[in-house]
Short mmCIF file of C-alpha atoms in Angstrom, two decimals:
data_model
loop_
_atom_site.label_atom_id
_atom_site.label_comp_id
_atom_site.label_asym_id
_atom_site.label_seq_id
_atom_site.Cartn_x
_atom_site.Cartn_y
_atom_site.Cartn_z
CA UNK A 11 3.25 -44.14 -17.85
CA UNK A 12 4.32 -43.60 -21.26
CA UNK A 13 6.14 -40.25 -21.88
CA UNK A 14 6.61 -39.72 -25.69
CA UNK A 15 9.69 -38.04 -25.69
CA UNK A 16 11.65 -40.57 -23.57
CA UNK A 17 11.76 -43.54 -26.46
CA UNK A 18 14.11 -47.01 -25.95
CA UNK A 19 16.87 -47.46 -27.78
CA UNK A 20 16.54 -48.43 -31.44
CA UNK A 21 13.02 -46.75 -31.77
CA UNK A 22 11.96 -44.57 -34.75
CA UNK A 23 11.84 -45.05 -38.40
CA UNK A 24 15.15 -43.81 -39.20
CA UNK A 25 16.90 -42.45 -35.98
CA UNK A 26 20.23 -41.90 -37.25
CA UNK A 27 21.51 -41.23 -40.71
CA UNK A 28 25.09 -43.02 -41.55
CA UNK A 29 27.41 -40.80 -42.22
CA UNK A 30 31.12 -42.13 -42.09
CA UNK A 31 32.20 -43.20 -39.14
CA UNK A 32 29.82 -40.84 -36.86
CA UNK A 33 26.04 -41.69 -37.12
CA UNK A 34 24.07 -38.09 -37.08
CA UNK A 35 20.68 -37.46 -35.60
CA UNK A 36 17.91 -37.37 -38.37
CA UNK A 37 16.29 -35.15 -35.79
CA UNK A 38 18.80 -32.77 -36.09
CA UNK A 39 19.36 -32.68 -39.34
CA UNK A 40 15.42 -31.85 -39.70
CA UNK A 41 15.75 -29.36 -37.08
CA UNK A 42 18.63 -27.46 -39.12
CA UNK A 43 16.69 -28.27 -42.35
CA UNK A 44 13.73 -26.44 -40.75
CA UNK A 45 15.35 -23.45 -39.78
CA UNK A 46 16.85 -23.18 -43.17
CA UNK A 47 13.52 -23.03 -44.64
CA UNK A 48 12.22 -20.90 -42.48
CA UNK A 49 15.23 -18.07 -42.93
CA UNK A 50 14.90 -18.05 -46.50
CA UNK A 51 10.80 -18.44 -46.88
CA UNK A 52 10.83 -15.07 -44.60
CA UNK A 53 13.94 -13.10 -46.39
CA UNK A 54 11.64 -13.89 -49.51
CA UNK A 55 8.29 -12.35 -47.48
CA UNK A 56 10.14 -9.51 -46.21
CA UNK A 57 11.41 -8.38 -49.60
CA UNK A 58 8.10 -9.01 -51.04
CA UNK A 59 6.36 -6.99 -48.75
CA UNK A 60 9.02 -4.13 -47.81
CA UNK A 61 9.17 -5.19 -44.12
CA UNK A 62 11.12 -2.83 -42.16
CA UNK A 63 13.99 -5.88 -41.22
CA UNK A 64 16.31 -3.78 -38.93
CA UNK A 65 12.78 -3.46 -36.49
CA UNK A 66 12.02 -7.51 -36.74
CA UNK A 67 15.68 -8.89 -35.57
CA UNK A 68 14.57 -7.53 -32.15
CA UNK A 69 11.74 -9.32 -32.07
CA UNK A 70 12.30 -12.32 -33.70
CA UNK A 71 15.30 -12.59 -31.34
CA UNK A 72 12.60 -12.28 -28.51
CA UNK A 73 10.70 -14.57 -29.89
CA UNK A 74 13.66 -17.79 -30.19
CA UNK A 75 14.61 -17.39 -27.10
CA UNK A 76 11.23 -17.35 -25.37
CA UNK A 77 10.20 -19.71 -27.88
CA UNK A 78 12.89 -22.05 -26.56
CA UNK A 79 12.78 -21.77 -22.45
CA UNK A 80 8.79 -22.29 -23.19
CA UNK A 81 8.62 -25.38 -25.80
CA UNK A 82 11.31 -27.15 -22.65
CA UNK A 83 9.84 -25.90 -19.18
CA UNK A 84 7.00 -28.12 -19.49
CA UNK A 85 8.53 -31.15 -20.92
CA UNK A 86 11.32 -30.95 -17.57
CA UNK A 87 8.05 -30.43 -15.60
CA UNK A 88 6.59 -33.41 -16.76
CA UNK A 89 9.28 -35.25 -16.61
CA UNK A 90 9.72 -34.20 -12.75
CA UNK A 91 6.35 -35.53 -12.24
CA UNK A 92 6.80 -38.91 -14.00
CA UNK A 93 9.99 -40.20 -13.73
CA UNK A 94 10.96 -41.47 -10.70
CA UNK A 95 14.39 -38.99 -9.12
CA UNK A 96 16.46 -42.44 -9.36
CA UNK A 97 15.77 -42.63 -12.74
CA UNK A 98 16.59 -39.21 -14.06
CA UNK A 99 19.26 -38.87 -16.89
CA UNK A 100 20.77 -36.18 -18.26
CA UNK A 101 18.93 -37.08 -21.16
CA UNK A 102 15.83 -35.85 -19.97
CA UNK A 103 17.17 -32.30 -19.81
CA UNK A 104 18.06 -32.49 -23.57
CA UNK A 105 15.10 -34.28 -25.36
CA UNK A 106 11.85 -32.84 -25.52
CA UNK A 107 9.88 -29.85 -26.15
CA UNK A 108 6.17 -28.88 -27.19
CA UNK A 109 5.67 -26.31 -29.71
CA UNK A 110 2.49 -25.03 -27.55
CA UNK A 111 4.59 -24.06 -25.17
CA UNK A 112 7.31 -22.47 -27.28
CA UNK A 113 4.41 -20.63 -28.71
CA UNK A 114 2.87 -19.40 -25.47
CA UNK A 115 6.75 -18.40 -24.02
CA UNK A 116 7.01 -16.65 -27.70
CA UNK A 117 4.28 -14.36 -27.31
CA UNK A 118 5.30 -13.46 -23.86
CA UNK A 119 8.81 -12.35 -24.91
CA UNK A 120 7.76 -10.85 -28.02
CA UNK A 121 5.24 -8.56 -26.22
CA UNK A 122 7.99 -7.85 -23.31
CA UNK A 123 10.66 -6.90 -25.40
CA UNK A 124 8.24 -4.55 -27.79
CA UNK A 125 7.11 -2.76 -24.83
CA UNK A 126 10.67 -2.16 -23.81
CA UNK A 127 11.74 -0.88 -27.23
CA UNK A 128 8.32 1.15 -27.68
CA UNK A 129 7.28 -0.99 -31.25
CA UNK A 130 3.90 -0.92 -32.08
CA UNK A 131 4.18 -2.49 -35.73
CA UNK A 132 3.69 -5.73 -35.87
CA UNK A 133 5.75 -8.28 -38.04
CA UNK A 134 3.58 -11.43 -37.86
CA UNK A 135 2.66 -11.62 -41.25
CA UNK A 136 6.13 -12.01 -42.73
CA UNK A 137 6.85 -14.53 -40.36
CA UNK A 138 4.28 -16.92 -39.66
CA UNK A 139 4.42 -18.86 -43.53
CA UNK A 140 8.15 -19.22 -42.27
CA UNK A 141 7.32 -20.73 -38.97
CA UNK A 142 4.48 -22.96 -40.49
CA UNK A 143 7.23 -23.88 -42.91
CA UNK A 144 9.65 -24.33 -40.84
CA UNK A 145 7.38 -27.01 -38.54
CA UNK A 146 6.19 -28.73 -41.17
CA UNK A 147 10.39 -29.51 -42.26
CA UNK A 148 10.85 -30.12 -38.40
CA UNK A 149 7.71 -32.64 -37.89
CA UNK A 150 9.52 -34.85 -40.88
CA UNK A 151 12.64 -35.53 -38.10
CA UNK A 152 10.41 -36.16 -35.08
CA UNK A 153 8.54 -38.78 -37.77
CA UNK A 154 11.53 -40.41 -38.82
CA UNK A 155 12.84 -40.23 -35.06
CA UNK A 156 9.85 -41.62 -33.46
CA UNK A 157 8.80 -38.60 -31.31
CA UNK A 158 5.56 -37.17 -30.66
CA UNK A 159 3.84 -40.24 -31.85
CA UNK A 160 0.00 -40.75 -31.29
CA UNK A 161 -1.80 -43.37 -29.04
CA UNK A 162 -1.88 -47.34 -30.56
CA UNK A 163 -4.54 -47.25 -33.51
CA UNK A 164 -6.14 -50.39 -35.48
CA UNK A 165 -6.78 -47.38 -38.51
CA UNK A 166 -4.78 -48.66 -41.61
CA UNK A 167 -2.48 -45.84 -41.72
CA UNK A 168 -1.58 -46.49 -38.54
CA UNK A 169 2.78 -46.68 -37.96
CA UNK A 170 5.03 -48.96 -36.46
CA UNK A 171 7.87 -47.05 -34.60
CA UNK A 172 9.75 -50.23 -33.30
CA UNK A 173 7.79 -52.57 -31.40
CA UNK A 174 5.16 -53.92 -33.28
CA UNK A 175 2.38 -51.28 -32.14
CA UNK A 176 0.68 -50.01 -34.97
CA UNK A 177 0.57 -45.71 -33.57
CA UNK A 178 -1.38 -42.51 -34.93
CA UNK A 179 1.23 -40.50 -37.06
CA UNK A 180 0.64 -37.55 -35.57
CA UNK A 181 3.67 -36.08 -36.92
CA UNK A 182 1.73 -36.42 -39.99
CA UNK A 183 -1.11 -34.76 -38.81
CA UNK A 184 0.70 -31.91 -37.96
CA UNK A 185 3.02 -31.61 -41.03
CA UNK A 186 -0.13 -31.62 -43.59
CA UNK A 187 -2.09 -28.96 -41.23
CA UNK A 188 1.55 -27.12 -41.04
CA UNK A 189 1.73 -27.18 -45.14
CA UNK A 190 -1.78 -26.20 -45.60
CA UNK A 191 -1.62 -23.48 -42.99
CA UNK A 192 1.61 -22.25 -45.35
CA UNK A 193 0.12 -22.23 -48.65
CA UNK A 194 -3.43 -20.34 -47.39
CA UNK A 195 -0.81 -17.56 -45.70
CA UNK A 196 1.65 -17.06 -48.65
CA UNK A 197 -1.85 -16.25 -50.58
CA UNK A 198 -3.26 -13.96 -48.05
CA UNK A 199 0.65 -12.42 -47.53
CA UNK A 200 -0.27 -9.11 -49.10
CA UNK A 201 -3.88 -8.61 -48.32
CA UNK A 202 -4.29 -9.73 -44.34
CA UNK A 203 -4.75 -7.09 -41.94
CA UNK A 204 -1.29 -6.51 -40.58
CA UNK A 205 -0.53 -8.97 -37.61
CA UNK A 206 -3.46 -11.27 -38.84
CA UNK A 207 -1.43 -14.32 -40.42
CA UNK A 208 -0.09 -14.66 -37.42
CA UNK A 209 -2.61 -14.20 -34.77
CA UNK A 210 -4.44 -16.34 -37.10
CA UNK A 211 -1.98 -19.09 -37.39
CA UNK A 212 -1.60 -19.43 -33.28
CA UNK A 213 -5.19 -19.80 -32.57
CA UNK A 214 -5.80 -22.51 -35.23
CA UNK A 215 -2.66 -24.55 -33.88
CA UNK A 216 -3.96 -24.23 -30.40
CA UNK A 217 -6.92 -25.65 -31.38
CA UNK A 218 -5.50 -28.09 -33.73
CA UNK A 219 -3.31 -29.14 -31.25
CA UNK A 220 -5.97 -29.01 -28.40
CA UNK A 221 -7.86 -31.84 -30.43
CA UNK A 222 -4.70 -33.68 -31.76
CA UNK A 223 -4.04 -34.66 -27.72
CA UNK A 224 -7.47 -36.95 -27.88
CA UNK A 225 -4.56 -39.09 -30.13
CA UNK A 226 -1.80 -38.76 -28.34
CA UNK A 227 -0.65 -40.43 -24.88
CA UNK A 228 -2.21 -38.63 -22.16
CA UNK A 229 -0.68 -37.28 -18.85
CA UNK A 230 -4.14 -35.99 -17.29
CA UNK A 231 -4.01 -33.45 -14.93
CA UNK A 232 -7.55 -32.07 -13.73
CA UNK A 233 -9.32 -33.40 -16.55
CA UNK A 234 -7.21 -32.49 -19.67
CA UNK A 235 -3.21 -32.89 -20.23
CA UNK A 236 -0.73 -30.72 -19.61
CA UNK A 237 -0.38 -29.76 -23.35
CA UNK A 238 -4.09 -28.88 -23.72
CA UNK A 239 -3.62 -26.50 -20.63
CA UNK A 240 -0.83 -24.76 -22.70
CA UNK A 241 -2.76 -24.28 -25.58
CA UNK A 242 -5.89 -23.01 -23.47
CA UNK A 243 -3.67 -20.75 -21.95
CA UNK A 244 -2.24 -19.61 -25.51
CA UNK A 245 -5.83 -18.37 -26.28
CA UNK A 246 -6.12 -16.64 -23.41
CA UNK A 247 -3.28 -14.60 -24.37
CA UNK A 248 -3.92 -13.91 -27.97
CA UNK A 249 -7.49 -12.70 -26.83
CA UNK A 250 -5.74 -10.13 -24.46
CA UNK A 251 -2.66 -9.61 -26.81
CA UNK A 252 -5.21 -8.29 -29.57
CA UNK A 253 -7.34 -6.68 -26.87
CA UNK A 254 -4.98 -4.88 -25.12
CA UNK A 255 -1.57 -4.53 -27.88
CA UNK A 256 -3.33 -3.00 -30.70
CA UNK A 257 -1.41 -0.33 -33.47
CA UNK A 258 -3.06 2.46 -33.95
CA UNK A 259 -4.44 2.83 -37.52
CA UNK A 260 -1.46 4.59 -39.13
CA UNK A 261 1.03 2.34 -37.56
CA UNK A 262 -0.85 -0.68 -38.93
CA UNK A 263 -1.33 0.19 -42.24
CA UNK A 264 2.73 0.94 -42.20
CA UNK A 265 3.26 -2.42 -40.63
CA UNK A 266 3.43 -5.98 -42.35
#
């Protein structure tokens, strides 16, 4: 079965970028290019809009770190589940990750920690056009690297990662609904309800990414795969976040 983050060696468009002696991962420089744009896109929205900083370093802190054990626990899972124990490499520890799930582990640390520190203003607004951003840099490395590639496609736009398979550039997908998602926030920055953006932004890339799996390989388990579970499961918890982890009036209205 073919797991899209495990790729052969010399696969991807551009892998590695020379540099001297030492060849550096594209995918790494992407990743450091992403978070770069996403630092200074929300420094800009949080002096635009007079967010209350000292109160988001909590949270955004929250949300890395959730972000991060959620986007790998289901890639190791999977890769428990397919790859035969005498095959395992430490390899498989390091690549990998799904944004779903660093979404839906997000969400849960960012409510956690704001219960513990008794917040009720919510930051969302400054920070999803930097975390659209931010994707859209990071989907260019997984392109160039190969990952997260779609299923084999006779469509004429359809890419060759390394062995003659013409593939759905999914990456693509993602990095034009990423940048389109960016612009229609940065607009709205100023006039969306406090905590919308954001709220908004995770429910249309659940759903985005719920249909994008129809293109991508497919690890089925009862009926859907494993990543459309995840992003089910990241609906369910922005209904009950907004349901049950809403500012009072005053609070909102003081809250970007």
């Amino acid at each position: 079965m073919e797991i899209s983050h495990i790729q052969p060696e010399g696969w991807g468009l551009c892998p590695v970028i020379p540099f001297g002696p030492v060849p550096v991962s594209t995918y790494a420089v992407f990743m450091l290019l992403a978070f770069a744009a996403g630092i200074a896109v929300y420094r800009r929205n949080a002096a635009r809009t007079g967010a209350r900083t000292g109160q988001v370093f909590p949270v955004v802190l929250a949300a890395v770190f959730g972000g991060v054990f959620g986007a790998k626990i289901p890639v190791w899972a999977l890769t428990v589940a397919l790859v035969p124990p005498t095959e395992w490499r430490l390899e498989h520890l390091l690549v990998g990750r799904t944004i779903a799930g660093g979404f839906v582990g997000g969400m849960l640390a960012v409510w956690w920690v704001k219960r513990r520190l008794g917040l009720r203003a919510r930051f969302g607004n400054v920070l999803a056009p930097a975390v659209a951003l931010g994707m859209a840099v990071g989907r260019v490395g997984c392109l160039l690297s190969g990952c997260c590639h779609g299923r084999p496609t006779a469509l004429p736009w359809g890419v060759d990662f390394g062995d003659g398979v013409p593939r759905h550039p999914t990456q693509v997908y993602e990095i034009l609904f990423c940048l389109a998602a960016f612009l229609f926030m940065q607009r709205r920055l100023e006039t969306a309800r406090p905590g919308a953006l954001m709220t908004g932004f995770l429910a249309a890339y659940f759903v985005f990414r719920f249909a994008e799996e129809f293109l991508r390989p497919r690890d089925i388990a009862w009926g859907l795969t494993v990543f459309q579970w995840i992003c089910l499961a990241g609906l369910l918890l922005l209904a009950l976040r907004e349901r049950l982890f809403r500012a009072p009036p005053g609070e909102e209205n003081a809250a970007p």
